[in-house]
PDB file of C-alpha atoms in Angstrom:
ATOM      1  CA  UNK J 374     -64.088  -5.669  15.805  1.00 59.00           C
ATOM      2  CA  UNK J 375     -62.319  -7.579  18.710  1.00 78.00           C
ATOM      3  CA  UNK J 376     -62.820 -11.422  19.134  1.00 95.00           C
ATOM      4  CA  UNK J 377     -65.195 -12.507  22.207  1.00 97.00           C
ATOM      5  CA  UNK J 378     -62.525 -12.726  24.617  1.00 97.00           C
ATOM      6  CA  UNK J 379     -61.401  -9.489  24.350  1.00 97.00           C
ATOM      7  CA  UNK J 380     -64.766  -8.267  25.436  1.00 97.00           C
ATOM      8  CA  UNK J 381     -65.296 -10.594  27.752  1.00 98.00           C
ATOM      9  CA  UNK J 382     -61.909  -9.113  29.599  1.00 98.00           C
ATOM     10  CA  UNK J 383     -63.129  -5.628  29.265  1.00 98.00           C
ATOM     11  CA  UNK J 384     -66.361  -6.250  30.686  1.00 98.00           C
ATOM     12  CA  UNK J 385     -64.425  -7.950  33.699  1.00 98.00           C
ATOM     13  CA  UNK J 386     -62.036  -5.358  34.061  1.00 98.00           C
ATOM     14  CA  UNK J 387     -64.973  -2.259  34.046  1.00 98.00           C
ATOM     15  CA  UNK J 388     -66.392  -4.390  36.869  1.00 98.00           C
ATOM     16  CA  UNK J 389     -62.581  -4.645  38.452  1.00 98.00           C
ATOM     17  CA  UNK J 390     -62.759  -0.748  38.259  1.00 98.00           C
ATOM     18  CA  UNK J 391     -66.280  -0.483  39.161  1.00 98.00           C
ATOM     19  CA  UNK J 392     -66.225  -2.044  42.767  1.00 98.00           C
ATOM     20  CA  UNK J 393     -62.306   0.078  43.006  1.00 97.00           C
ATOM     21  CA  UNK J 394     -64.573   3.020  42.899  1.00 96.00           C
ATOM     22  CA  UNK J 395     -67.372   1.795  44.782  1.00 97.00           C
ATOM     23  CA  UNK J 396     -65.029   1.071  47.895  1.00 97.00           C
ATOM     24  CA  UNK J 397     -62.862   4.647  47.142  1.00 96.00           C
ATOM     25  CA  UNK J 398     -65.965   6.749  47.440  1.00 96.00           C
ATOM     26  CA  UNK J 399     -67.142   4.437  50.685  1.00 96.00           C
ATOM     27  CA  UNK J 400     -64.225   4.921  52.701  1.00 96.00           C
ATOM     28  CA  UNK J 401     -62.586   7.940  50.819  1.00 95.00           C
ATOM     29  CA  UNK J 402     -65.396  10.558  50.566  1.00 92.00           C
ATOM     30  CA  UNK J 403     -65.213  13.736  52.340  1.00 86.00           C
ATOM     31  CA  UNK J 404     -61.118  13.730  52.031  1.00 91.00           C
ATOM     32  CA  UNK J 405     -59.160  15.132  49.252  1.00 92.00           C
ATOM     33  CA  UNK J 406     -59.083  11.848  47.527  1.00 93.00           C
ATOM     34  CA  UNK J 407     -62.526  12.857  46.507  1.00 91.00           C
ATOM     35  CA  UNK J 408     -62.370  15.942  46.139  1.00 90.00           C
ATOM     36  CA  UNK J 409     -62.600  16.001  42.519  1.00 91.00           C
ATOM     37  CA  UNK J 410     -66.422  14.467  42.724  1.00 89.00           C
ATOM     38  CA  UNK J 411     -67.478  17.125  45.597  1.00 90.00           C
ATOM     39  CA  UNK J 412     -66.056  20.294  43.517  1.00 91.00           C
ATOM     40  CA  UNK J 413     -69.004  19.165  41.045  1.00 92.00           C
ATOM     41  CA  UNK J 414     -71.888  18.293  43.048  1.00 92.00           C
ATOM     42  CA  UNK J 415     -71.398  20.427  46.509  1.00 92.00           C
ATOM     43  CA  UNK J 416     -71.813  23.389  44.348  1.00 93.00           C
ATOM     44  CA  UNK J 417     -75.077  22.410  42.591  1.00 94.00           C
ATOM     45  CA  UNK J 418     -76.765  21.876  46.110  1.00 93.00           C
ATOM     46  CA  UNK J 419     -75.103  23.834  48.163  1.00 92.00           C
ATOM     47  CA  UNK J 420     -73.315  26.983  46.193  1.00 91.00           C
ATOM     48  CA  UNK J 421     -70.186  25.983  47.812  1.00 89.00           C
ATOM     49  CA  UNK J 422     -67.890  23.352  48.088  1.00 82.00           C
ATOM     50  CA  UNK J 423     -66.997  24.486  52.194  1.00 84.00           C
ATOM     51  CA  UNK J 424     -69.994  22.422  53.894  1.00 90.00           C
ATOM     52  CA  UNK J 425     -71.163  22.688  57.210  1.00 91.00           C
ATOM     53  CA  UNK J 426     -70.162  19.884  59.551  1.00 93.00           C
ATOM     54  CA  UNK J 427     -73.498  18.520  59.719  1.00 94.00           C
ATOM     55  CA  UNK J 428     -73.841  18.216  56.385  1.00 92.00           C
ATOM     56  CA  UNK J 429     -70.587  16.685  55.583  1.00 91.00           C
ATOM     57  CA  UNK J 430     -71.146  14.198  58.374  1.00 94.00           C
ATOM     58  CA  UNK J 431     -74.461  13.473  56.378  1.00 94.00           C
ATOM     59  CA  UNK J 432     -73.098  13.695  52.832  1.00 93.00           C
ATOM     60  CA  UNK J 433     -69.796  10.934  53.831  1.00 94.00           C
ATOM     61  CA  UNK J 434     -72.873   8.994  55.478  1.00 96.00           C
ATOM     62  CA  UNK J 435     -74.773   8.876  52.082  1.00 96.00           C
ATOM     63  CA  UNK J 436     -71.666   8.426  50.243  1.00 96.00           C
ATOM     64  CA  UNK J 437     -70.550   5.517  52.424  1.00 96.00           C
ATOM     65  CA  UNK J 438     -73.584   3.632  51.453  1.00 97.00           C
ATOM     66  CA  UNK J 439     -73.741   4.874  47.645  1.00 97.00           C
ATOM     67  CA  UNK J 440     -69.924   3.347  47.807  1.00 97.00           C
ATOM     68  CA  UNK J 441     -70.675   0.082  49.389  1.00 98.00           C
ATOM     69  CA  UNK J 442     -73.956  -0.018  46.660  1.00 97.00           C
ATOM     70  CA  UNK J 443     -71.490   0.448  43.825  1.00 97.00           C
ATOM     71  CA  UNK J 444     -68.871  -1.781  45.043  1.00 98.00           C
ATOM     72  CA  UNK J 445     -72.006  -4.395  45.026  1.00 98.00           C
ATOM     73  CA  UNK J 446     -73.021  -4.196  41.898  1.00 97.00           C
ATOM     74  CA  UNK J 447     -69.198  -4.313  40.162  1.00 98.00           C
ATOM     75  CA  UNK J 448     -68.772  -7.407  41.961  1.00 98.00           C
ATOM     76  CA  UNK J 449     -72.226  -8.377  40.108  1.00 98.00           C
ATOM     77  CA  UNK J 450     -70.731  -7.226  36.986  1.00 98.00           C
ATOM     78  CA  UNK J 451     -67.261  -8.857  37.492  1.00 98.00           C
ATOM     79  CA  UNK J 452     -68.853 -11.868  38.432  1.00 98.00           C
ATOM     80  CA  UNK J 453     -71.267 -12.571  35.661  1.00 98.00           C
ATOM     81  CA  UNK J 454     -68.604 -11.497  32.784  1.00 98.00           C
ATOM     82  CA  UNK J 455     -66.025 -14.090  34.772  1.00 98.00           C
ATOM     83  CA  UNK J 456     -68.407 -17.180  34.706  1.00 98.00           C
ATOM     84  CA  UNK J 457     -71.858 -17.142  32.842  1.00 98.00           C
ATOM     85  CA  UNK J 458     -71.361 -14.267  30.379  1.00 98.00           C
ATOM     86  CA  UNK J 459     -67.590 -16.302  29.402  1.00 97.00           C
ATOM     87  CA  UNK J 460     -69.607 -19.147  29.055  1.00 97.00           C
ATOM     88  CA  UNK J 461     -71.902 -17.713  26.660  1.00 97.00           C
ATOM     89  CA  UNK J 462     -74.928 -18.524  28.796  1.00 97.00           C
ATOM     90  CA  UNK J 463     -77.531 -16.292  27.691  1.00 97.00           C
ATOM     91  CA  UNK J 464     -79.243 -14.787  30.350  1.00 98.00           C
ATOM     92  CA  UNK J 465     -76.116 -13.307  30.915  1.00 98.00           C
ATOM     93  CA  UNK J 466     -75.827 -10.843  28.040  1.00 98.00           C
ATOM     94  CA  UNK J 467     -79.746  -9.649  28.909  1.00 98.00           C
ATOM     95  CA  UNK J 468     -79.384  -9.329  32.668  1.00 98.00           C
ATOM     96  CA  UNK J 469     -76.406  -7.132  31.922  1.00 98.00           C
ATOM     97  CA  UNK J 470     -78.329  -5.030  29.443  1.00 98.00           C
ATOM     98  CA  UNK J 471     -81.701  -4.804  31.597  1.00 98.00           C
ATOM     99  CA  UNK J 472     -79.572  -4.038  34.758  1.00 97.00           C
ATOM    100  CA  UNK J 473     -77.340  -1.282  32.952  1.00 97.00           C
ATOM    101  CA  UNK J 474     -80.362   0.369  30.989  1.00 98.00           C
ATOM    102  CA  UNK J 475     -82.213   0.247  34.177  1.00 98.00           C
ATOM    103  CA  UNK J 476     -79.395   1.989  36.244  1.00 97.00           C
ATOM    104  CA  UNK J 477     -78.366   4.407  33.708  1.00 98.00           C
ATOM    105  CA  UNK J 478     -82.024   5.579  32.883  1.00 98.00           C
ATOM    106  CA  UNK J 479     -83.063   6.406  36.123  1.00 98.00           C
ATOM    107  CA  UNK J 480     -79.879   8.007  37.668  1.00 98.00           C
ATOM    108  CA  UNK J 481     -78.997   9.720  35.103  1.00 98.00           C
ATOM    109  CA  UNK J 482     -82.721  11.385  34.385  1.00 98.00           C
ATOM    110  CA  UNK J 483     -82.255  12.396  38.437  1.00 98.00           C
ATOM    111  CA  UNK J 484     -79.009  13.689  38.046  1.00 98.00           C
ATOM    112  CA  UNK J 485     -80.646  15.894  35.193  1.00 98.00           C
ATOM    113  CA  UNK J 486     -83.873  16.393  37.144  1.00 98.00           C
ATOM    114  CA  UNK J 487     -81.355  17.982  39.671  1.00 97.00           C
ATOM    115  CA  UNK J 488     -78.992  19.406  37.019  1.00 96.00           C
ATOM    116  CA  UNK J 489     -76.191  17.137  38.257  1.00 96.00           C
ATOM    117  CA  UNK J 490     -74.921  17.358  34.897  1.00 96.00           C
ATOM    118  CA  UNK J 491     -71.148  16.056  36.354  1.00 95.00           C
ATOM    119  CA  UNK J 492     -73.132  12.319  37.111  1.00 96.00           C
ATOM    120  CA  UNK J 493     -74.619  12.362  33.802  1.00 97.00           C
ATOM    121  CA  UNK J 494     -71.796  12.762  32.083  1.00 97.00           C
ATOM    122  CA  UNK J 495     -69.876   9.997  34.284  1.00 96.00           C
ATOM    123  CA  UNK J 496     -73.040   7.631  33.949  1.00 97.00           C
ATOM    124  CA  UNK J 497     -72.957   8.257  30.166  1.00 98.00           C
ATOM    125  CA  UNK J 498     -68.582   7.273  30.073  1.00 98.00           C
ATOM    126  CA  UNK J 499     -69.402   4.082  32.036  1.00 97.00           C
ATOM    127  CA  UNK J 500     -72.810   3.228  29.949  1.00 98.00           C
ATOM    128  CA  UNK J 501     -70.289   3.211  26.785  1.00 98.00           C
ATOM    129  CA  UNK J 502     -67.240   0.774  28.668  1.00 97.00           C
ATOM    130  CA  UNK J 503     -70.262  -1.725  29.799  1.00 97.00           C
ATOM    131  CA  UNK J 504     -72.312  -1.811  26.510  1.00 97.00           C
ATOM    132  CA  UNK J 505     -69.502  -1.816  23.966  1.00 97.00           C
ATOM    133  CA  UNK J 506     -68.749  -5.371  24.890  1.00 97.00           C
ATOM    134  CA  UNK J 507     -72.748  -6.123  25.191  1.00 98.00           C
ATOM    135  CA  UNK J 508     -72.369  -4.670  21.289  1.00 97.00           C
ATOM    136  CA  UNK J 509     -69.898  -6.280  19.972  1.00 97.00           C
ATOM    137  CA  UNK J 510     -70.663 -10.242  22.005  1.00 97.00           C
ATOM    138  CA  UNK J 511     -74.296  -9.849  20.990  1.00 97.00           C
ATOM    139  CA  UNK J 512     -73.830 -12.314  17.941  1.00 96.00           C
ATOM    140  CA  UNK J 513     -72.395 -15.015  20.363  1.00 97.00           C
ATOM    141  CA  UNK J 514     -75.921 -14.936  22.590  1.00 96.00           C
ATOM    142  CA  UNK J 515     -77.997 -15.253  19.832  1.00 89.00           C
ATOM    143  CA  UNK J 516     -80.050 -18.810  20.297  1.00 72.00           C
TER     144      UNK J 516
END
């Protein structure tokens, strides 16, 4: 489809985006920056999106560190398509693809388990940006 480098830039730029969103729901949860995420899941756990102060305390705590997790791993991401995975270095391409079929299988059968169907859908969008280059570079990691 697209030559290597093209991929190699998108997988770079999903990480770019990645730890944006990582450090936005960190610092940024609980305010109507986020609101959009906590219309979806307040609801499923809580039947409202008004929490209790306690709660919300607890919920920017959790976030915070879910945030500061996420921002993590996009640097990961962004840091492996930048140097080894442009190099071609094959380890690469199948940490990637362990790490991301790891990650999506597990959150996104919890997010199910707890009818979270608002993460599923998100984890399922950012599955497809990180394994359409994985896809389409596979032929270049082949030894």
């Amino acid at each position: 489809m697209k030559g290597f480098s093209f991929w190699q830039r998108w997988l770079f730029g999903v990480g770019l985006l990645i730890i944006l969103f990582g450090i936005m729901m960190a610092l940024f949860s609980g305010t109507k920056l986020f609101q959009p995420f906590d219309s979806q899941v307040n609801p499923v756990f809580w039947g409202t999106e008004r929490l209790a102060d306690n709660v919300r305390r607890f919920q920017q705590w959790i976030y915070g560190v879910l945030g500061a997790t996420v921002a993590g791993w996009g640097i990961l991401l962004t840091f492996i398509a930048h140097y080894p995975f442009k190099k071609k270095e094959k380890w690469s391409w199948d940490c990637l693809l362990v790490a991301l079929l790891v990650w999506f299988l597990v959150d996104t059968a919890i997010s199910l388990h707890f009818r979270v169907y608002f993460n599923a859908i998100f984890n399922t969008v950012l599955l497809i940006l990180v394994v359409l280059p994985l896809v389409f570079t596979r032929r270049h990691f082949v030894q």
